[in-house]
Structures are given as C-alpha cells and as structure tokens.
Short mmCIF file of C-alpha atoms in Angstrom, two decimals:
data_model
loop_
_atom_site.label_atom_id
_atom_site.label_comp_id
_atom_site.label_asym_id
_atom_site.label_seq_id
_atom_site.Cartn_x
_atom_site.Cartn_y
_atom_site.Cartn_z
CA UNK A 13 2.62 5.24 13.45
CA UNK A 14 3.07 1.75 11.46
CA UNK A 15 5.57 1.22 8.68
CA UNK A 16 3.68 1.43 5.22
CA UNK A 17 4.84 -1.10 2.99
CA UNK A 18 5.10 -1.16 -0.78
CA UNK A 19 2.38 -3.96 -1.81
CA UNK A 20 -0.58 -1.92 -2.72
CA UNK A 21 -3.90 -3.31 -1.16
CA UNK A 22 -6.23 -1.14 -2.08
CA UNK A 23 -6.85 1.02 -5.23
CA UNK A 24 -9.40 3.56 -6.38
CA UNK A 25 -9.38 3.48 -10.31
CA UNK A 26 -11.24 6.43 -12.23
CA UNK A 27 -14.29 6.39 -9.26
CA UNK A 28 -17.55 8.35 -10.09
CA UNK A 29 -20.46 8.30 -7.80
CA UNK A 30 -23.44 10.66 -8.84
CA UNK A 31 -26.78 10.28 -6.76
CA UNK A 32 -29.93 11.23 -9.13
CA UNK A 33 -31.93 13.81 -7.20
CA UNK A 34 -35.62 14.58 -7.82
CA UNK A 35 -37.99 18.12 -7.64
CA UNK A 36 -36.73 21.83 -8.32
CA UNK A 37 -37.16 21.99 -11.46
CA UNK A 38 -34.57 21.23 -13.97
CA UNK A 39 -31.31 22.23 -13.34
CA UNK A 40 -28.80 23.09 -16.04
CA UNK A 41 -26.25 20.68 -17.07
CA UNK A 42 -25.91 18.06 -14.74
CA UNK A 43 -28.95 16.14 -15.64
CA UNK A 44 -30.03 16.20 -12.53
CA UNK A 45 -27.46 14.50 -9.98
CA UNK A 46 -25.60 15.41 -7.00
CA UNK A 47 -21.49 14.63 -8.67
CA UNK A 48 -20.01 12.84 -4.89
CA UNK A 49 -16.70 11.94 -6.70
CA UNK A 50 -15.50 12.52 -9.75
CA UNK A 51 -12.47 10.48 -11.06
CA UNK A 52 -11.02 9.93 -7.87
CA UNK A 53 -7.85 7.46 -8.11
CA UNK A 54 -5.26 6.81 -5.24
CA UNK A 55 -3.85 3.68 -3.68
CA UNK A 56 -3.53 2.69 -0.02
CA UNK A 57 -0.45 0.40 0.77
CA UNK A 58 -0.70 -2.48 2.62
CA UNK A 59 -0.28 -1.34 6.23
CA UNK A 60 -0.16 2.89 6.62
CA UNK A 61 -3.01 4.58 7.85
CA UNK A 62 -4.12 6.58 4.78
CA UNK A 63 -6.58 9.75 5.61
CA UNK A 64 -9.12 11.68 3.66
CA UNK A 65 -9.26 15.52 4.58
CA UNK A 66 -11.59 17.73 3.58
CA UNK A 67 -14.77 19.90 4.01
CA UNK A 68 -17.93 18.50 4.97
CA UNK A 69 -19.62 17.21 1.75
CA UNK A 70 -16.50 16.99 -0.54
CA UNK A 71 -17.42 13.45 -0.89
CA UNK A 72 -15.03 11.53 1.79
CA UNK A 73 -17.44 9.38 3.65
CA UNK A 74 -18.76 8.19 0.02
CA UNK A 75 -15.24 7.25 -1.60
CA UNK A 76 -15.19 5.29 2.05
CA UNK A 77 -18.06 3.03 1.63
CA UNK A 78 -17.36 3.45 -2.77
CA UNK A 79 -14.10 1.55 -1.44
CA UNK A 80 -15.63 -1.56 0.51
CA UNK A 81 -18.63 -1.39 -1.94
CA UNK A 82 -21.08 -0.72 0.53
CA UNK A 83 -22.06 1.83 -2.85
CA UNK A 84 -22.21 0.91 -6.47
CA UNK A 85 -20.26 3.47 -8.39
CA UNK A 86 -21.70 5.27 -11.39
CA UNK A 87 -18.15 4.62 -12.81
CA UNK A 88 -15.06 3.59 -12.51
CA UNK A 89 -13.88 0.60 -10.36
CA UNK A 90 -12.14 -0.68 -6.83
CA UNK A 91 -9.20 -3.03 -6.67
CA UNK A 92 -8.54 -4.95 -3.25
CA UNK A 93 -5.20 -6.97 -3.43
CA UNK A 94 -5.43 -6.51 -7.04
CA UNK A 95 -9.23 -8.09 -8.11
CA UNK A 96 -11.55 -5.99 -9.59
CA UNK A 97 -14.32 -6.14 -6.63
CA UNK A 98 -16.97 -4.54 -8.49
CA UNK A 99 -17.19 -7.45 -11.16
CA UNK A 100 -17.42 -9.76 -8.24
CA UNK A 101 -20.76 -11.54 -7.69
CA UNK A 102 -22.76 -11.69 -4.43
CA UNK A 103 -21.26 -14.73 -2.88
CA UNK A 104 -17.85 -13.94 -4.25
CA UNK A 105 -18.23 -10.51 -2.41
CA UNK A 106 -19.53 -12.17 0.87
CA UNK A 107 -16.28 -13.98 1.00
CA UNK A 108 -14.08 -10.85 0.69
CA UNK A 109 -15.96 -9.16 2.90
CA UNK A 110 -14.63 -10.40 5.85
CA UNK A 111 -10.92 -8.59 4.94
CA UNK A 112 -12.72 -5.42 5.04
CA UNK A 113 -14.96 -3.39 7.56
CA UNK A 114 -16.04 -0.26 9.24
CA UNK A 115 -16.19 1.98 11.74
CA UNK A 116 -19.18 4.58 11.60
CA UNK A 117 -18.55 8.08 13.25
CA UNK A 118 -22.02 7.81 15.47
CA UNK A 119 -21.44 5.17 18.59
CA UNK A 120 -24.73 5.58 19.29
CA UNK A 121 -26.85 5.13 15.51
CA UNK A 122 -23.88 2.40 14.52
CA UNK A 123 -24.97 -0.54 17.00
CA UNK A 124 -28.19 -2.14 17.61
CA UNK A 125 -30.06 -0.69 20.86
CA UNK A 126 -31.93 -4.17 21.51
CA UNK A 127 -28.92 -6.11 20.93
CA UNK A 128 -26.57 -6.91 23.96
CA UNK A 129 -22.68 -6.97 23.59
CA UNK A 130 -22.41 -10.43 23.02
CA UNK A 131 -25.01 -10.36 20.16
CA UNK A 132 -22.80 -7.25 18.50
CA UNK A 133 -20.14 -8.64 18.33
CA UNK A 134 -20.71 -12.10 17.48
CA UNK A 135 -22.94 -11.22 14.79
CA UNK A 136 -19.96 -11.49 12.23
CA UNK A 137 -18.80 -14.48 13.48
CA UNK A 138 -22.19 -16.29 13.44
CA UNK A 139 -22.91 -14.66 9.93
CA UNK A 140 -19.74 -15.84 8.52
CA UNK A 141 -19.59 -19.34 10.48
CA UNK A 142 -15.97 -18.22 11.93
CA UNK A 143 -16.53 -20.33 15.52
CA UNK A 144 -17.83 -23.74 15.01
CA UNK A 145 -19.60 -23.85 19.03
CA UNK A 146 -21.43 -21.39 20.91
CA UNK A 147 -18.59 -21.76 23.52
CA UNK A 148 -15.57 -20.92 21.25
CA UNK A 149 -18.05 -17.83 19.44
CA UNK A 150 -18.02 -16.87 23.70
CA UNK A 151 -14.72 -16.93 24.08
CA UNK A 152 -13.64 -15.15 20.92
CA UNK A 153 -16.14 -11.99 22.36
CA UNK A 154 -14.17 -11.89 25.32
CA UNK A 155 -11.21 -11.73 24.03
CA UNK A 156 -12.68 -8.87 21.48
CA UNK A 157 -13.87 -6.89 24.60
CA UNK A 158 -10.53 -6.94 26.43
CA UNK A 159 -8.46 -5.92 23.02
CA UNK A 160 -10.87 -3.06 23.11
CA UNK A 161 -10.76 -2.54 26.59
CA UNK A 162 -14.58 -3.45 27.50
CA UNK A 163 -14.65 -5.78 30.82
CA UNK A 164 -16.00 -9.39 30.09
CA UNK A 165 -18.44 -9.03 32.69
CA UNK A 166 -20.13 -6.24 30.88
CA UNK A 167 -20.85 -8.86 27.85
CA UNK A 168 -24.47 -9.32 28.53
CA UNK A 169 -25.01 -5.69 28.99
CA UNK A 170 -26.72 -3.45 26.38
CA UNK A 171 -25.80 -0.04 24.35
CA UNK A 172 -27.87 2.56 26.57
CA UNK A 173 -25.66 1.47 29.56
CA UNK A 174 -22.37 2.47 28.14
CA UNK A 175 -20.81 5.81 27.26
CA UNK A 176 -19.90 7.16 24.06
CA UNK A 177 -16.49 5.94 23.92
CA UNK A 178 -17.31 2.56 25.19
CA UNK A 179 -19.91 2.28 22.15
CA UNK A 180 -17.59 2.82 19.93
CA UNK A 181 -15.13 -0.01 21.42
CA UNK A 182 -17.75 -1.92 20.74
CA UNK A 183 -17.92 -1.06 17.19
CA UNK A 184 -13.97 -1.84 16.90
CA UNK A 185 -14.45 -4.75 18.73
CA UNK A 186 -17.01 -5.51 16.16
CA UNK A 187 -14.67 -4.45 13.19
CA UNK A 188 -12.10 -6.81 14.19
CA UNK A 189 -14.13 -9.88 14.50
CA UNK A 190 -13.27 -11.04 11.17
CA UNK A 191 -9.68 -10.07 11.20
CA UNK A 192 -9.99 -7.86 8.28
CA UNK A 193 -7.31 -6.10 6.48
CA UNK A 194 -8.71 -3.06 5.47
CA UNK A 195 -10.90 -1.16 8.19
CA UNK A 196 -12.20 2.10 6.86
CA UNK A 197 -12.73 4.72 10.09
CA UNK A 198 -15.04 7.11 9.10
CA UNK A 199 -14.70 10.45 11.53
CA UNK A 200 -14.31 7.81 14.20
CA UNK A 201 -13.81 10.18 17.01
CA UNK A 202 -15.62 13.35 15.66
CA UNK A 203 -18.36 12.18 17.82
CA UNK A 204 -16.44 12.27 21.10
CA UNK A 205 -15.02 14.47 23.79
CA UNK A 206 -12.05 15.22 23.54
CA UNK A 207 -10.28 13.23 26.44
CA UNK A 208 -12.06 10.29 25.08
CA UNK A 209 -10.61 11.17 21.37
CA UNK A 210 -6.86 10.50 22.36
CA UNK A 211 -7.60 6.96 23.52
CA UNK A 212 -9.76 5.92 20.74
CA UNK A 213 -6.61 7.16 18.59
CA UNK A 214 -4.31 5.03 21.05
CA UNK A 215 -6.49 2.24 21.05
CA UNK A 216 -6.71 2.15 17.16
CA UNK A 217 -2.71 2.56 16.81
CA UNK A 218 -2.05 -0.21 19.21
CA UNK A 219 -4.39 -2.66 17.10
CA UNK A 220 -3.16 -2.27 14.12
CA UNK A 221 0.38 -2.28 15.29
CA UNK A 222 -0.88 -5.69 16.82
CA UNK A 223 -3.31 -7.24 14.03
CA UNK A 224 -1.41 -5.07 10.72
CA UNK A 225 -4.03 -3.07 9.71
CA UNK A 226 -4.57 -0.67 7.09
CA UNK A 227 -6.23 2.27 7.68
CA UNK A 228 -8.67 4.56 5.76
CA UNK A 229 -9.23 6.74 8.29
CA UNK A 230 -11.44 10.05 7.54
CA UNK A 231 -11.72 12.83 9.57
CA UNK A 232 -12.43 16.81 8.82
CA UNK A 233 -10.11 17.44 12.10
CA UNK A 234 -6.50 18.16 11.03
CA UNK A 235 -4.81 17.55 14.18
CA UNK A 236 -5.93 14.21 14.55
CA UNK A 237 -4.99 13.42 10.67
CA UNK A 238 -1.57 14.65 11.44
CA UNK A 239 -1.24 12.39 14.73
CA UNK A 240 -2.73 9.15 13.19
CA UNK A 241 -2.08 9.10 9.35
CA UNK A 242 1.00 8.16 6.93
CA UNK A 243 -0.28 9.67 4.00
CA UNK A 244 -2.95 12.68 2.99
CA UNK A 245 -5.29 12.47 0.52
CA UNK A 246 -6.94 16.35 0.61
CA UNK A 247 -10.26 16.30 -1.46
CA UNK A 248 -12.35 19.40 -2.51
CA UNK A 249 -15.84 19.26 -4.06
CA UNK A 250 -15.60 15.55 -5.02
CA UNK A 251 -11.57 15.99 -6.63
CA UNK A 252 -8.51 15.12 -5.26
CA UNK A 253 -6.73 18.23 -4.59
CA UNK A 254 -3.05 16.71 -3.41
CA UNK A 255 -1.89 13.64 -1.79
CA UNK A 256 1.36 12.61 0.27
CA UNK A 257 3.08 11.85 3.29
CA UNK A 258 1.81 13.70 6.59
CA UNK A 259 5.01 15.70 7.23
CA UNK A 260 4.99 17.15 3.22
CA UNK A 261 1.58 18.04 3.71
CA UNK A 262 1.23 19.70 7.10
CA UNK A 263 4.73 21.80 6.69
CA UNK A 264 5.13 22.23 2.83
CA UNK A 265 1.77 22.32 0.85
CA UNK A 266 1.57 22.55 -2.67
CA UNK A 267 -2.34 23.12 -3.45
CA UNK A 268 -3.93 26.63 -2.53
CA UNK A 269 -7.11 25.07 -0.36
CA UNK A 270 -4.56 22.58 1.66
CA UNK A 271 -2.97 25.84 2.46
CA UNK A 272 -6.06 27.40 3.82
CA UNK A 273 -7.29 23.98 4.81
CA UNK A 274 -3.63 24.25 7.39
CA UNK A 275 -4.00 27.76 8.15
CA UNK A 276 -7.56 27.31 9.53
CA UNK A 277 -6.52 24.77 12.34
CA UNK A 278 -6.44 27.26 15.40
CA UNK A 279 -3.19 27.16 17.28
CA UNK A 280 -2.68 26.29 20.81
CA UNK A 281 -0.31 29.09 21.53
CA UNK A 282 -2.50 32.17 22.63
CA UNK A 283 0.11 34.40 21.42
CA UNK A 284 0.07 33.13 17.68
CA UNK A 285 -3.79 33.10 17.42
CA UNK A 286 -4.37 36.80 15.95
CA UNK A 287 -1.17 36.58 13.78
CA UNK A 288 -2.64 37.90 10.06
CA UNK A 289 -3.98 34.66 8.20
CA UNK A 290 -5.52 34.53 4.90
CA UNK A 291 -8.81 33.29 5.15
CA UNK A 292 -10.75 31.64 2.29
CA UNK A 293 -13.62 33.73 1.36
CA UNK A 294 -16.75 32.49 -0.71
CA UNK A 295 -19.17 30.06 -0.51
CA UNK A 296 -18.57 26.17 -1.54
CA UNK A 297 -20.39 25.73 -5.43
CA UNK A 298 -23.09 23.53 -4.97
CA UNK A 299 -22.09 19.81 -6.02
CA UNK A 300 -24.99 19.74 -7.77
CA UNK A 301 -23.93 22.48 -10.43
CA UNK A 302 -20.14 22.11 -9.91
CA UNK A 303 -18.04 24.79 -11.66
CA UNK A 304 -16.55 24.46 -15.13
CA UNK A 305 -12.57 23.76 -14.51
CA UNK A 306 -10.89 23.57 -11.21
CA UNK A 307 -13.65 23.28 -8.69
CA UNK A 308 -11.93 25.33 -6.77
CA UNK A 309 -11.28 28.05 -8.85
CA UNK A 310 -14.34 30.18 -7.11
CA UNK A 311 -13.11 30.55 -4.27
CA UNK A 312 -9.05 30.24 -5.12
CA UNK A 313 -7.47 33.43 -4.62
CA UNK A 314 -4.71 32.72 -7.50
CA UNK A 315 -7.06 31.31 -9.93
CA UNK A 316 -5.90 32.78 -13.65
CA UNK A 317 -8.45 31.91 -17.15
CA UNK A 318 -6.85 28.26 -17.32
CA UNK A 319 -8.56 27.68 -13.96
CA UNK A 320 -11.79 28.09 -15.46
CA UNK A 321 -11.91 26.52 -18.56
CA UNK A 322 -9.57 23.41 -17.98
CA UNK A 323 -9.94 21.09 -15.09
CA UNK A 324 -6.36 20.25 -13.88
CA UNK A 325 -4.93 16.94 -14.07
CA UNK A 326 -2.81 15.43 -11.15
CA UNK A 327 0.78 15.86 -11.60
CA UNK A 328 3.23 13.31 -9.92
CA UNK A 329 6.74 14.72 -9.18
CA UNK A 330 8.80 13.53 -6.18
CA UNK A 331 5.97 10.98 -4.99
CA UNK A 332 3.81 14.00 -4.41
CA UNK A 333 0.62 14.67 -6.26
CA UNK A 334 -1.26 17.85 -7.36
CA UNK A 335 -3.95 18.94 -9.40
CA UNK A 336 -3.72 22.68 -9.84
CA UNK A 337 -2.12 25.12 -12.78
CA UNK A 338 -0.37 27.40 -10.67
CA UNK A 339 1.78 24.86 -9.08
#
C-alpha cells in the first residue's frame, strides 16, 4: 500500500450531477431528474489509493468520470493540483488530460474489437504527439505490454484472442501511456474471476509503487477496498456517508449503513457465518424522488424526527468524517 502524502491533487468541491429524465408523467418535486450526487466534497492526496464504496447506483462511477470531466456537473466544481478544471477550455483541457485517465470495469466493451494491441495502446501517444517516429511510438508499446505483463510478440494481435484479464492489461497498459497522475479504476476487477482479481490488484500496486500514482479506485466489493485502498469514502444514494483511513473504517465505523455495509461481507470462517447479524431491511428510495433529510433515514434502524426533516452535515473530528445525527 503506497505512502499518501499531504499535497492534495485532487478535490471535489460542492459536486451536483442531476440527469433530466423524460415520460411517466410528472413526478413530484424533483422536476424531473435522476439527483447522481448531491454536494459531494472530498480530496484525494497526491499518491494513496482513495476508494468509493457503496451500493450499486449511489452515484460512484459518476463522481468518477464528474472527477476527470468526462461529465459536466449540474453544479459545483473539480480541482486537479489546485485549477479549477471545469472553467478550463477545450484545448486547455486536452493538455491536462494526459495527467489523468481510466480504467473501465468491462475488458471486453472498454477496447476497440477491430483495433490490434499496438493500435490501443498507441492511440494516446499518437493523439497527444508523445513519440516523435513510428519506431520510438513501437518501442514505447513494448515496453507498456511488458509493465503490464502482455508478451511483445502478442502486439499485433487483436482483443477476441485474449482473456479477460489480459484485456484489461491492455486497458492499464493503455492508462499509463501518458504517464498520468491520477488514474480513476472504476470496479476494475468486478468483471473477473477471482484468481485473475488478485493479480490485477498486484499488478496495479506494483505500478503505482513504480510510476506514483494516485488512485480512485471504485469497487462495491469490500474485501478488495480493504486490500488496495488508503482511505474510504462510503457513499449512499448520491451523499457521502463517512470517509477515512481503511483500518478506522473496516474495524471502528461511525455511520449506521457502513456498519451494515461491513456486516454484509460474508466471512471466510464457516463457523462465524450464521452468527446473528443485523441485516438492513427496506428497499433503496428511488434517486429520482430521494427522501426529505438523511437519505438514509428509510431504511436506518436508529433514525429519530431530526433524520427526517434535516439532512445532516459532515462533521470532522479526529480526521474522520460523518454525516449522521446519531453519531
């Protein structure tokens, strides 16, 4: 696990994203739109590997591609080594774009089927002029595909003749073309077995170890947060629920659903898996028609009047950070 340093290189200031939806009828005060994020503000340091955890459709794969502007938020803004990138104009934005990339979850939607290897990966680096010959562009490839551990040979080869987890070397290999600073991994390994999950992990640990990366890395599988990240940001229904370091959050939560979000990893040891849990009943609310309040006051066991009828703030107290009123 790298070292996380104290210069902040990312920062998510105040970040709304809404997504206007169309048909069945009108809807009651939301005006229409799906709320992705709401206010969501956090900062990654330069260096850590900083995870988003959460239930599918809280909103983490947006606040991913929100970060690198691949989305326009609806409000609210990004800072990347302290500039404002959503003021930034087109070929301002090109520029910066080589410090930060991508990795999709899906090896097998995220690269081109009629492009070979060598196209994939030297796509970047003929975009952005980074080689100035064909040769040097050649040799840069090669070295990609043994950093990622894809055999030179293979370099005229194309997607269908590769496995899952070699696709999505390829999509590292891609990533790293530009030597970017920021690589957002978004469920990178979801998509794979599980032998091939553990070196993907290894494989992303030793690069940035080796190029000082920083990691967003999002993922809905706890056990691979805990192995990989530094810090935990734990979202719920488009709100930050609680964020800090791994160890705080896996052995001492503060918030009620990173509690249940902890208790529902299943254990490995057979005789701990029917010990009594408490399971979260309820259905999520619908993003569309969030609840009034805590958002997750519906389905929060504890949840008094305040949770209703005010929306909790995030607290900071020991470099920890919660939103919730029974805290």
């Amino acid at each position: 696990m790298s070292n996380p340093k104290n210069k902040v290189l990312v920062e998510s200031v105040n970040l709304v994203k809404e997504f206007q939806i169309s048909g069945g009828g009108f809807l009651p005060n939301n005006k229409n739109v799906v709320h992705a994020t709401s206010n969501v503000s956090f900062q990654i340091m330069e260096g850590e590997t900083f995870a988003l955890v959460g239930e599918s459709g809280c909103g983490k794969s947006t606040l991913g591609r929100l970060l690198i502007r691949l989305l326009e938020p609806t409000s609210g803004h990004v800072e990347f080594e302290g500039v404002n990138i959503n003021d930034l104009k087109s070929n301002e934005m090109r520029e910066l774009r080589k410090k930060m990339q991508i990795i999709f979850q899906d090896p097998y939607a995220s690269i081109n089927p009629r492009m070979n290897v060598y196209n994939i990966i030297a796509e970047p680096l003929t975009t952005h002029k980074i080689c100035a010959t064909k040769e040097e562009t050649m040799e840069k490839v090669k070295g990609l595909m043994e950093k990622v551990g894809i055999r030179p040979e293979f370099i005229n080869r194309y997607p269908h003749q590769f496995s899952g987890g070699q696709r999505q070397r390829i999509g590292i290999a891609r990533a790293l073309a530009l030597q970017p600073k920021l690589i957002v991994c978004d469920e990178p390994v979801s998509a794979l077995d599980v032998s091939i999950q553990s070196q993907i992990l290894n494989l992303l640990h030793d690069l940035q170890d080796e190029f000082k990366l920083t990691y967003l890395f999002i993922s809905h599988d706890l056990s691979v947060v805990r192995y990989i990240s530094d810090r935990v940001c734990v979202m719920f229904l488009g709100k930050v629920c609680e964020i800090g370091n791994t160890e705080q959050i896996f052995t001492n939560p503060l918030h009620p659903y990173t509690k249940f979000l902890i208790d529902a990893v299943p254990k490995p040891d057979p005789f701990l898996r029917k010990e009594n849990k408490e399971l979260l009943q309820g259905e999520i609310p619908s993003p569309v028609n969030p609840p009034t309040g805590c958002r997750f006051n519906t389905r929060c066991p504890y949840a008094k009047d305040v949770c209703r009828e005010k929306e909790p703030l995030l607290k900071n107290i020991d470099g920890r950070q919660f939103a919730c009123h029974m805290v």
